[in-house]
Coordinates of C-alpha atoms and ligand atoms in Angstrom, one line a residue:
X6 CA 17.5 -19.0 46.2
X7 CA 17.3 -15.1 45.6
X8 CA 16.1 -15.9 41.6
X9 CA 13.5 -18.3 43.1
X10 CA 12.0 -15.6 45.9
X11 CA 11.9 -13.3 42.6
X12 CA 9.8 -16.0 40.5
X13 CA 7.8 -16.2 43.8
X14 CA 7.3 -12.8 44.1
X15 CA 6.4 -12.4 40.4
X16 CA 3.5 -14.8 40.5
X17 CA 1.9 -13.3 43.3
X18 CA 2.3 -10.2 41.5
X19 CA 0.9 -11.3 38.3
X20 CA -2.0 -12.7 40.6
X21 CA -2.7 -9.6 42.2
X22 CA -2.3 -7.7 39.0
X23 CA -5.1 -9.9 37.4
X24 CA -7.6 -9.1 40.1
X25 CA -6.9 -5.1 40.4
X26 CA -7.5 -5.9 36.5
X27 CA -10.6 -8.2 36.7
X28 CA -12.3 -5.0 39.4
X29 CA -10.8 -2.1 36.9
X30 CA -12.5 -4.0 33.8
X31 CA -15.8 -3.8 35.6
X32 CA -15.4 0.2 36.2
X33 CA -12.9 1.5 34.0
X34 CA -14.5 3.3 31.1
X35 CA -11.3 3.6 29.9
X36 CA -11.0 -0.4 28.7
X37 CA -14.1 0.3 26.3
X38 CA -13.1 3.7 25.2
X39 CA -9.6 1.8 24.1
X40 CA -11.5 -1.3 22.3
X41 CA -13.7 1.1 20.7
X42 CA -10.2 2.6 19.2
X43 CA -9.0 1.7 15.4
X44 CA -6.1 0.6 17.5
X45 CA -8.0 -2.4 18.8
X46 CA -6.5 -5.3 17.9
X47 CA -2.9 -4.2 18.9
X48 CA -4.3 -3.9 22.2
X49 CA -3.1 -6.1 25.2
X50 CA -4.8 -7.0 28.7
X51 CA -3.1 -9.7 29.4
X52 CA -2.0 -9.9 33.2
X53 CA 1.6 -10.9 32.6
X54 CA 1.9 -8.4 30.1
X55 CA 0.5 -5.9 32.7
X56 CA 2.9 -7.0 35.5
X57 CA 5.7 -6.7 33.3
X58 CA 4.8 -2.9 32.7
X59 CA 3.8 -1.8 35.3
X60 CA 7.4 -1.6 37.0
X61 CA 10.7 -0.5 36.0
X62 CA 14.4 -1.2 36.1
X63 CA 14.4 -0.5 39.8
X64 CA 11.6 -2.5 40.5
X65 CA 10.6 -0.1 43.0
X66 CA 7.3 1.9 42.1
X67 CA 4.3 -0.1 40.6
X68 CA 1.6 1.7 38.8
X69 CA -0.7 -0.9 36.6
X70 CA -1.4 0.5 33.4
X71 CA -4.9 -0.3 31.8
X72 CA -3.6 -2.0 28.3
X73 CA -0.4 -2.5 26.5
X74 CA -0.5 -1.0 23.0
X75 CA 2.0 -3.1 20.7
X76 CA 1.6 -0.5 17.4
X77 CA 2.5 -2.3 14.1
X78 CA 3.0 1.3 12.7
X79 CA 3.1 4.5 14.5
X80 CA -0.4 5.8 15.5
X81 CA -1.3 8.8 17.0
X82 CA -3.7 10.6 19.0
X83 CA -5.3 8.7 22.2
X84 CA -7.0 10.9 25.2
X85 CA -5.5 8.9 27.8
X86 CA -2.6 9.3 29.9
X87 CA 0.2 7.4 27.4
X88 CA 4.0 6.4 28.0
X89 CA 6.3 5.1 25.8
X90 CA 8.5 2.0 27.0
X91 CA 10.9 -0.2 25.8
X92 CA 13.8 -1.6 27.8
X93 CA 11.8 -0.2 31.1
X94 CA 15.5 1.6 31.9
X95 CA 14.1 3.8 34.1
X96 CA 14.0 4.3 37.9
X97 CA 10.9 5.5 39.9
X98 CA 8.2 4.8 37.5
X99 CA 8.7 7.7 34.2
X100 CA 7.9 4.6 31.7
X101 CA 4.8 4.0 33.5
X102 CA 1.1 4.9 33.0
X103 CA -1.1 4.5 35.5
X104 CA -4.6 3.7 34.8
X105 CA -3.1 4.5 31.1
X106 CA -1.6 2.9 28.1
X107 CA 2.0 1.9 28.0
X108 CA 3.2 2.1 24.3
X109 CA 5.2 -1.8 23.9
X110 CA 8.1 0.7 21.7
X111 CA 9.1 -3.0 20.7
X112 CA 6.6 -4.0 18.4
X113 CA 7.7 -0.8 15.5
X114 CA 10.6 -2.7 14.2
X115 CA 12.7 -4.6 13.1
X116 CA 17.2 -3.3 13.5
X117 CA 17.8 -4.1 9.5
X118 CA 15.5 -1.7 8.6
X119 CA 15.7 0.7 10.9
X120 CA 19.2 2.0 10.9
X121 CA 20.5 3.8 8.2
X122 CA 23.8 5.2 7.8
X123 CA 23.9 8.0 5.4
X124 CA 26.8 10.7 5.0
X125 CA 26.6 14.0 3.2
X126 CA 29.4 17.0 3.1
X127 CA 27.9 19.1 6.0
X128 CA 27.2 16.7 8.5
X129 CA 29.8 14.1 7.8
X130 CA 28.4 10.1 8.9
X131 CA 25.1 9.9 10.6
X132 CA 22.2 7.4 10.8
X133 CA 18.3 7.9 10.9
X134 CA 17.7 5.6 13.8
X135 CA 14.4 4.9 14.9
X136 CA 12.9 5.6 18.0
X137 CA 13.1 2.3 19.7
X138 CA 16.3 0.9 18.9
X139 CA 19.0 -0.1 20.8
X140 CA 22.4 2.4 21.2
X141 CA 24.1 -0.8 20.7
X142 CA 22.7 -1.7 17.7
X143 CA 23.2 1.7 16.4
X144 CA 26.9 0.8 16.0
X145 CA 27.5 -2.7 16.1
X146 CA 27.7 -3.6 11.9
X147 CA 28.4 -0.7 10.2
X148 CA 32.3 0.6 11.2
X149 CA 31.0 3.5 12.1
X150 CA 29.5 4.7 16.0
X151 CA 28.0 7.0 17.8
X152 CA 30.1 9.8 18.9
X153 CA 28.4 10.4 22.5
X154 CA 27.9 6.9 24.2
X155 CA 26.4 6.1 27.3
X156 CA 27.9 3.2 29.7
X157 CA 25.5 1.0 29.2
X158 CA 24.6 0.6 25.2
X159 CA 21.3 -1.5 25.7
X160 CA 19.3 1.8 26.0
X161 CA 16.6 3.1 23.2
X162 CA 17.6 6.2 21.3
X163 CA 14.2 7.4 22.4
X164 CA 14.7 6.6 26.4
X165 CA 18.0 8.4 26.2
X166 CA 17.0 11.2 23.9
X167 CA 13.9 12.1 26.5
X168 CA 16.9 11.7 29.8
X169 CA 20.6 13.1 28.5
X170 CA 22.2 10.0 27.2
X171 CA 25.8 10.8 29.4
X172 CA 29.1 8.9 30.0
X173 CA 33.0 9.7 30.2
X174 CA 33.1 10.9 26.8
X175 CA 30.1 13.4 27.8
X176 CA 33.2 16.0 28.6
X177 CA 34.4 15.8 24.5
X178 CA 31.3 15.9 22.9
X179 CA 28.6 16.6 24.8
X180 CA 25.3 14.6 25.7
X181 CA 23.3 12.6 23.0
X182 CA 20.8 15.4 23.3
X183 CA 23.8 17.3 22.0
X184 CA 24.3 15.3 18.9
X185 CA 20.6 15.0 17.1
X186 CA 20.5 16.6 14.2
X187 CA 16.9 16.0 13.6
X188 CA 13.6 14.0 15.3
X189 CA 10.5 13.0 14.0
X190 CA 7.6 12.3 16.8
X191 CA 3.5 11.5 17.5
X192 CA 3.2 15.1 20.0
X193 CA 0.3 14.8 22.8
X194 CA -2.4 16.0 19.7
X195 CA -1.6 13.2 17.8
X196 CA 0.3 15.7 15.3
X197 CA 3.4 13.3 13.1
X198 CA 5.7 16.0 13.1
X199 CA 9.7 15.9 11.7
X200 CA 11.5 18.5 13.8
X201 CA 15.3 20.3 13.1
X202 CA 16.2 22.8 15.2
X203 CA 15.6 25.4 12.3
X204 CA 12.3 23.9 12.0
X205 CA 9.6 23.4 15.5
X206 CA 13.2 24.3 17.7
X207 CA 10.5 24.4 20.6
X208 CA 9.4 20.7 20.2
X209 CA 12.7 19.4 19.4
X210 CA 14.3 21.5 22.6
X211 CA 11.3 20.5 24.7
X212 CA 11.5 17.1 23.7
X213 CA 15.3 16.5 24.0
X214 CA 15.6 16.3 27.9
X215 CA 11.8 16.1 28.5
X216 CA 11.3 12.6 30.5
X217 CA 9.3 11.6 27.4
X218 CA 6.3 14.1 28.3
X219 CA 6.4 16.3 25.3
X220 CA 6.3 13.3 22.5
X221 CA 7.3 9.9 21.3
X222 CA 10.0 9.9 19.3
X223 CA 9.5 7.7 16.4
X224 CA 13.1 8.6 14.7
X225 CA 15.9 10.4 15.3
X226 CA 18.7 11.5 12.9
X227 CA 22.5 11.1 15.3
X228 CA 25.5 12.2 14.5
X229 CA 28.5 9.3 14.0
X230 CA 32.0 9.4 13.7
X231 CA 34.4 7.0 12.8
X232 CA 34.7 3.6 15.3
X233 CA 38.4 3.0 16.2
X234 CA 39.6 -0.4 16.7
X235 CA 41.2 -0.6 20.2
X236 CA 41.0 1.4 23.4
X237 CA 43.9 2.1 25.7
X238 CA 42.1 1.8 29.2
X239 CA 44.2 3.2 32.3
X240 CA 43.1 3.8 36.2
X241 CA 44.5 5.6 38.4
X242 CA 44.3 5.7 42.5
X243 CA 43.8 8.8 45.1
X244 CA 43.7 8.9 48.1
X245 CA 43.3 12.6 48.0
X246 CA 40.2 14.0 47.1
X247 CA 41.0 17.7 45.5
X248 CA 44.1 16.4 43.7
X249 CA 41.6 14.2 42.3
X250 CA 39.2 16.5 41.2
X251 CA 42.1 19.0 39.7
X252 CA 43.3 16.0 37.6
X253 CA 39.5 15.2 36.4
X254 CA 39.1 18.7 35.6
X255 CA 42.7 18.7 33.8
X256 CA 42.0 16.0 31.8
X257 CA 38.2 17.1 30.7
X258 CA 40.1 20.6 29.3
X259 CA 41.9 18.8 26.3
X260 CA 39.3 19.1 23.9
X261 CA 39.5 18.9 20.3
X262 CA 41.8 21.5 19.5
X263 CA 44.4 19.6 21.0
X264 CA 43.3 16.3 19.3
X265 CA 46.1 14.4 21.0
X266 CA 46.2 15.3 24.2
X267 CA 42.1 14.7 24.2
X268 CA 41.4 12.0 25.9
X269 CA 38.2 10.0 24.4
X270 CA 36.8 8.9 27.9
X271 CA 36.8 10.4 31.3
X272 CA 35.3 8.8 34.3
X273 CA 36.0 8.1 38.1
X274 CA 34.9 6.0 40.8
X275 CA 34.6 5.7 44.8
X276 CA 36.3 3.0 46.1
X277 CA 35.4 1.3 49.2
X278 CA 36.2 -1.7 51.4
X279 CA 32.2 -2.7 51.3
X280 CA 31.6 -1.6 47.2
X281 CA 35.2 -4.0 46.3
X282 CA 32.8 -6.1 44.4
X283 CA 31.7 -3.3 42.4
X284 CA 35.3 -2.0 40.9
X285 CA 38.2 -4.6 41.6
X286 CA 37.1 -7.0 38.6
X287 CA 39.0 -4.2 36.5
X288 CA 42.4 -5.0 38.4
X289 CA 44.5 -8.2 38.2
X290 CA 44.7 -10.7 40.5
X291 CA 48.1 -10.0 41.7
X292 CA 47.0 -6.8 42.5
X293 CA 43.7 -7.0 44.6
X294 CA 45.9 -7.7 48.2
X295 CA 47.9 -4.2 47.8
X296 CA 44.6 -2.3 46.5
X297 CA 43.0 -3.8 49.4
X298 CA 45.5 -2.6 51.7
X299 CA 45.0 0.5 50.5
X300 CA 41.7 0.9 50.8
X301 CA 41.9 -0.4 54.4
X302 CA 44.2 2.3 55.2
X303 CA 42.3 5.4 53.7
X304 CA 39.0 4.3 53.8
X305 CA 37.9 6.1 50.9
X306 CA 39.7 6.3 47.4
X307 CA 38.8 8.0 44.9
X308 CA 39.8 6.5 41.0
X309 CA 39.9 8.2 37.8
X310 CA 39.1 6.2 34.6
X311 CA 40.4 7.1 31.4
X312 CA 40.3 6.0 27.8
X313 CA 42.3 6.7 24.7
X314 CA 41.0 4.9 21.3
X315 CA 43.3 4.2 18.2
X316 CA 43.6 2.6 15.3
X317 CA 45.8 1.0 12.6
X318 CA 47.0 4.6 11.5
X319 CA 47.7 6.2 15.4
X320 CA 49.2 2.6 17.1
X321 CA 52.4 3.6 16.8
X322 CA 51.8 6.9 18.7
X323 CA 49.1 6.6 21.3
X324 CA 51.4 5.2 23.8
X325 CA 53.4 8.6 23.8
X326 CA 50.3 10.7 23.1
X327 CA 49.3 9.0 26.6
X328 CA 52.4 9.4 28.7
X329 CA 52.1 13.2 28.0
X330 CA 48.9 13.2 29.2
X331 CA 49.1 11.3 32.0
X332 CA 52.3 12.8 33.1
X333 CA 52.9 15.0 36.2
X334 CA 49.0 13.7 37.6
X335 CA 48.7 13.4 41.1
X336 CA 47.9 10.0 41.7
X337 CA 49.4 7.8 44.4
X338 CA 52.8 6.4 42.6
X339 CA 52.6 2.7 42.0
X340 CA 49.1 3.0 41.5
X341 CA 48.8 3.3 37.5
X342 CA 46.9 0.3 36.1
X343 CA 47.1 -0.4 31.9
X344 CA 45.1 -2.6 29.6
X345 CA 44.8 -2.6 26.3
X346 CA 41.4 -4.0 24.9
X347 CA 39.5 -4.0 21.2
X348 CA 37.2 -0.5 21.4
X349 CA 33.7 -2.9 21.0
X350 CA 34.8 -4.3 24.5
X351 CA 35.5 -1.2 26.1
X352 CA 32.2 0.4 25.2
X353 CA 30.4 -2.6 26.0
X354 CA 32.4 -3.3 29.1
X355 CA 29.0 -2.6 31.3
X356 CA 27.4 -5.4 30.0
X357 CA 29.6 -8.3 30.7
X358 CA 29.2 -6.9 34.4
X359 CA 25.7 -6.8 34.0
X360 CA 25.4 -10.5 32.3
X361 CA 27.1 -11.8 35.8
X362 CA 25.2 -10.2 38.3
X363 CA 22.3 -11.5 36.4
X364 CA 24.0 -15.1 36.5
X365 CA 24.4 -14.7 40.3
X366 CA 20.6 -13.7 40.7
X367 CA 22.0 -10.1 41.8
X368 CA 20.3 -8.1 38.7
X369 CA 16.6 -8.3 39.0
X370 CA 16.2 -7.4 42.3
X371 CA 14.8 -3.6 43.3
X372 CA 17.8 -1.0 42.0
X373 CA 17.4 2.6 44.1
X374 CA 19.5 4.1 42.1
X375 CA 19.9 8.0 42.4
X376 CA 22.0 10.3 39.9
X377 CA 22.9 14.2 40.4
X378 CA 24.3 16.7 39.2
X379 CA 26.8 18.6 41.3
X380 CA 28.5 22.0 40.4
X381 CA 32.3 22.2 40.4
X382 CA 31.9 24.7 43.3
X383 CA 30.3 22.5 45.6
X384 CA 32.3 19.1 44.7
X385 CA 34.8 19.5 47.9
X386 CA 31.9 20.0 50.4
X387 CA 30.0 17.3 49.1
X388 CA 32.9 14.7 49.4
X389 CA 32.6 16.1 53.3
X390 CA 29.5 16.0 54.3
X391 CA 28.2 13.6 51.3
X392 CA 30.9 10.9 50.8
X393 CA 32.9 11.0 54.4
X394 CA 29.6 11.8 56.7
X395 CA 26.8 9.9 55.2
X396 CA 27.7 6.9 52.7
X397 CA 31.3 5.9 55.0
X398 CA 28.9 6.4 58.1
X399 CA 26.3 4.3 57.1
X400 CA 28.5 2.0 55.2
X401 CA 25.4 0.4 53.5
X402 CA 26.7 1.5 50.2
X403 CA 27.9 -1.8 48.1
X404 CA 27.2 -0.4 44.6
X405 CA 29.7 1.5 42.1
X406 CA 29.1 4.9 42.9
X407 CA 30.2 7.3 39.9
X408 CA 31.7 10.7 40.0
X409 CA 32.9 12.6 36.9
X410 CA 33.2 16.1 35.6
X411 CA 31.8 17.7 32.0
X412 CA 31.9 21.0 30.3
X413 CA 28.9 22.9 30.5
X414 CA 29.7 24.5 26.9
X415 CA 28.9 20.8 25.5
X416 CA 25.1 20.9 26.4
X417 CA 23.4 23.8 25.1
X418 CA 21.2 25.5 27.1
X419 CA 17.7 25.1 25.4
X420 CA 17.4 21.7 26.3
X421 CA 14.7 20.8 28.3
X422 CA 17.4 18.7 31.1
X423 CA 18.0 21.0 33.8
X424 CA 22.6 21.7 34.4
X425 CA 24.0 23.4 36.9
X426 CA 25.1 26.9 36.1
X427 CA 28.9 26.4 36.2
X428 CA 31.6 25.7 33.3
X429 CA 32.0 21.9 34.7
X430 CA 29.5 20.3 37.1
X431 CA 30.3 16.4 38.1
X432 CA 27.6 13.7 37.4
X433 CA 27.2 11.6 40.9
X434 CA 25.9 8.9 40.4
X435 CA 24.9 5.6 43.1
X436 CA 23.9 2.4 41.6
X437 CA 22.6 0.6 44.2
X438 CA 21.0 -3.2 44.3
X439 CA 19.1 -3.9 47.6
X440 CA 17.0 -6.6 48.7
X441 CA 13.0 -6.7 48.5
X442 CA 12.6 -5.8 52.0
X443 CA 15.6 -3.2 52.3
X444 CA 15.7 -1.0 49.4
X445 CA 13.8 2.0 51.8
X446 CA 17.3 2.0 53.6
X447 CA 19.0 3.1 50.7
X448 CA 15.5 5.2 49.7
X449 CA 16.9 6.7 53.2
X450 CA 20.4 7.6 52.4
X451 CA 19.2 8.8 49.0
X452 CA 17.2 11.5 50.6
X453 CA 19.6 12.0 53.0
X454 CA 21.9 13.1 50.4
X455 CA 19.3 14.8 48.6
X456 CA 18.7 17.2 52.0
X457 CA 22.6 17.9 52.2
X458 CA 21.8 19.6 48.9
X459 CA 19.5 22.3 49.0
X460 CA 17.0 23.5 48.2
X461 CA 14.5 20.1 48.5
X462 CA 12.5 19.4 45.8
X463 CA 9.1 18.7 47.2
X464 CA 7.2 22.0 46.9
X465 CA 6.9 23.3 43.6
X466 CA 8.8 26.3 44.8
X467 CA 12.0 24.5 45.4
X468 CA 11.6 22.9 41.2
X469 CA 11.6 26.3 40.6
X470 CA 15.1 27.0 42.3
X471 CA 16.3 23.7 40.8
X472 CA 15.2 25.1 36.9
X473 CA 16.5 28.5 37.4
X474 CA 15.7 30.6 34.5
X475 CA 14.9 27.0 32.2
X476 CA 11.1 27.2 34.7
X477 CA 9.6 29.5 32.5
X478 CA 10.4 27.7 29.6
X479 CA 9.3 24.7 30.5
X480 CA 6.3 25.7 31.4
X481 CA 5.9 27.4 28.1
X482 CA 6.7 23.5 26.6
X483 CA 4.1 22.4 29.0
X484 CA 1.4 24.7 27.9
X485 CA 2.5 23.8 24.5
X486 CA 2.9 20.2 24.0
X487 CA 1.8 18.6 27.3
X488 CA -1.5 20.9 28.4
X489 CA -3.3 17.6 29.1
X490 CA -0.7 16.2 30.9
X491 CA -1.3 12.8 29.4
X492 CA 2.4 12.0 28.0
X493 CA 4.6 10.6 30.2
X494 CA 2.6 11.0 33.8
X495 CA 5.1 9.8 36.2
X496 CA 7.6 12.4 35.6
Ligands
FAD23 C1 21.2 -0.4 33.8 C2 21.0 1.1 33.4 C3 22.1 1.7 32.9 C4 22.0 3.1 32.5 N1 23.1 3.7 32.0 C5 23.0 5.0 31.6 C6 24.1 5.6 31.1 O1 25.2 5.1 31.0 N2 24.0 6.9 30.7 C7 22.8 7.5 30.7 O2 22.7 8.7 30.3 N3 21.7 7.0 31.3 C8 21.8 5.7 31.7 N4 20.7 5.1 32.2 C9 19.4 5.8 32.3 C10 18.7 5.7 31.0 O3 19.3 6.4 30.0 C11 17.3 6.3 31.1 O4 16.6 5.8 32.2 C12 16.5 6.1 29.8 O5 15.4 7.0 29.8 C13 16.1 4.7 29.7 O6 15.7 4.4 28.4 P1 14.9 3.1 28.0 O7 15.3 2.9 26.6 O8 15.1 2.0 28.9 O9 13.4 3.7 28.1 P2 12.2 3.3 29.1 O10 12.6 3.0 30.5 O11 11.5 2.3 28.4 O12 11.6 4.7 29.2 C14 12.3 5.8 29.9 C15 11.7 7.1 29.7 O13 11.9 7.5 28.3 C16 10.6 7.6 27.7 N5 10.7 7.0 26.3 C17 11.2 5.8 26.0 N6 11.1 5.6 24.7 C18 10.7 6.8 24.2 C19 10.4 7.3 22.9 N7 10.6 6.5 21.8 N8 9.9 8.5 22.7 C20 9.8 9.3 23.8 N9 10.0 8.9 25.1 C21 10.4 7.7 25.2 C22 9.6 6.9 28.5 O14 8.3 7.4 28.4 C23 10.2 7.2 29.9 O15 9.8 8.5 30.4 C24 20.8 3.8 32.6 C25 19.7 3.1 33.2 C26 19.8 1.8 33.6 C27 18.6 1.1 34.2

């Protein structure tokens, strides 16, 4: 029923699209400006292509670009407002181009050809990736991965290069805007440029972090390490919130100095009675009365994730390497959960999820999903007045909802994504799915949140707070490589 009020919903969509389109024809100079383009014949008006890119992941904002450009080689300077879009893995519209063109990232290529795994003394493995492949196709043949992953692995190297590109092994190795080694990209002036941090550091720094508005990253050059073969995946339960967060932050100081008591992946999780759908797939059968029970009695628990990977040469030793690291945590006894699964399933856990909500019609439906970034110093309150006053209260919440620290040393600072100014901050993140006509609740609760947080961010004054000292930059990048403001418009 819910798929079929989506196909509805889409049709009328694609209806509407077509007239806004048929009226925009007749008075937007911009159509003619664009078929007057050597890009011509890689142009597309098609209403369904429209629709389809003119909303995102969360299926939230609309904003109807003029064309679709489907670029059969990379092309460069247009004087219209231009976003680059692939898997549309955004929220809230920064993939979209009103009255613009939306770059189809698609149409340049081809996986075979577009990953190449190279190694040299200095920099050990990497790959020259292009711009619009997939993470997971980044790793998947070659034996050798990425060392910073993100959860979900069906994200462009572009889309994750202009956001962070962050998961539990964030802590360890920092950010994928941590591990580029070198970028090529089209800038606003139609400039093909091939940027290192010796070479342009402005653009590359601008870029990495910069919602897509400072370029379109054609290739990047990632730094890979070796992929291990199995993952030792453990959970473990709280009940109490700061000996939660002291284990997190335990854990995430093991770094690679003490190689085996580093963990690869460090995570953790709110656990709720209403968001059980969300988190107790991970736990055996047997298991989901007492969790339940648990859960019923606290109301809130709070779940730390961990992984440790190995191979043929450390299987006989991981199991000890683990039961010194978990030792002496705080967790509530009895409530330890083990598995032991092959490495590619455990860094593509997310998308057998994904593949079942999308089975039960629960996927494409409007996402209002809302990520921060909350300092170490402020974690406590926020449980407070954040977890306990606002998402218990208005118990709408049936999402996973994400909470994990990171070092602050494993970012650099000249990165155009904005940190908190603390040695670890915790990403927060709440991946909601609503219904059509109730998303604004969870819109609601989202700013709700937002306001606990000062300072707001609707005047320009309060972005300043949030950038701190990184303002000035960034408006140095903007006067740079995004004076038109045409790259990127919805961020
Ligand atoms: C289901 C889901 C799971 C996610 N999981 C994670 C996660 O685990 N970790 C994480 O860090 N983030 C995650 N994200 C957020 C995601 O990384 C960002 O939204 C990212 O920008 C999406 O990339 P995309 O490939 O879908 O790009 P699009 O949505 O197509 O574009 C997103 C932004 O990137 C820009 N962009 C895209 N391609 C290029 C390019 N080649 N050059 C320049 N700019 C470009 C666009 O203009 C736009 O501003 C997730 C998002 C979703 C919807």
């Amino acid at each position: 029923m819910a798929s079929r009020c989506i196909i509805v919903k889409l049709r009328i969509t694609s209806a509407l699209l077509s007239m806004a389109r048929q009226c925009k024809l007749l008075t937007n100079s911009l159509y003619h400006k664009l078929l007057s383009l050597p890009t011509g014949n890689n142009l597309h008006f098609n209403p369904r292509t429209i629709c389809a890119a003119s909303v995102d992941f969360s299926l939230i904002p609309r904003e109807i670009p003029t064309a679709i450009l489907r670029p059969s080689r990379p092309e460069s300077s247009i004087p219209f407002t231009i976003s680059a879009r692939r898997c549309g893995h955004s929220i809230w519209g920064q993939a979209m181009a009103s009255n613009g063109l939306v770059v189809d990232m698609t149409s340049l290529g081809h996986k075979w050809r577009d990953i190449i795994v190279l190694w040299s003394r200095m920099l050990g493995h990497y790959a020259n990736v292009s711009g619009q492949q997939l993470w997971i196709d980044a790793w998947e043949k070659h034996g050798v991965a990425p060392v910073s992953w993100t959860d979900n692995l069906y994200l462009t190297v572009g889309g994750t290069l202009s956001s962070a590109g962050i998961s539990g092994s964030t802590f360890r190795y920092g950010p994928q805007i941590s591990n580029v080694y070198e970028m090529d990209v089209i800038t606003e002036n139609g400039d093909f440029l091939t940027c290192f941090p010796h070479k342009n550091p402005k653009l590359v720094y601008s870029a990495l972090g910069g919602s897509g508005q400072f370029r379109i990253t054609t290739r990047a050059r990632i730094a890979l390490g070796q992929a291990s073969k199995r993952a030792k995946w453990v959970r473990l339960l709280y009940s109490d919130f700061l000996a939660f967060t002291k284990d997190q932050e335990r854990l995430i100081s093991h770094l690679e100095s003490d190689q085996d008591e580093a963990l690869d992946y460090v995570e953790g999780l709110l656990l709720m009675h209403q968001n059980s759908d969300s988190w107790m797939s991970f736990f055996s059968f047997s298991d989901h009365q007492r969790l339940m029970s648990l859960v019923t009695k606290n109301e809130l628990l709070y779940c730390i994730e961990v992984a440790k990977y190995y191979d043929g040469r450390t299987r006989s030793t991981v199991d000890k390497e683990l039961e010194i690291i978990l030792k002496d945590l705080s967790h509530v006894p009895e409530f330890m959960f083990k598995k032991d699964v092959a490495y590619g399933d455990f860094v593509n856990r997310v998308q057998a999820k994904e593949m079942k909500l999308q089975g039960q019609g629960l996927w494409n439906v409007p996402q209002p999903w809302f990520n921060l970034f909350v300092p170490k110093s402020c974690i406590a309150d926020f449980n407070l007045g954040v977890f306990k006053n606002i998402v218990l209260r208005k118990n709408i919440t049936t999402g996973l909802v994400l909470i994990y620290p990171t070092n602050k040393n494993k970012w650099g600072d000249r990165m155009s994504t904005v940190i908190p100014d603390e040695d670890v901050f915790y990403k927060v993140g709440f991946l909601h799915s609503s219904g059509f006509g109730d998303w604004q609740e969870f819109d609601l609760q989202n700013k709700e949140v937002l306001r606990y947080l000062p300072p707001d961010y609707s005047t320009e004054r309060e972005w300043m707070q949030q950038f701190g000292p990184k303002w000035s930059t960034f408006q140095e990048s903007k006067a740079l490589f995004n004076l038109k403001m045409l790259s990127s418009p919805g961020p």
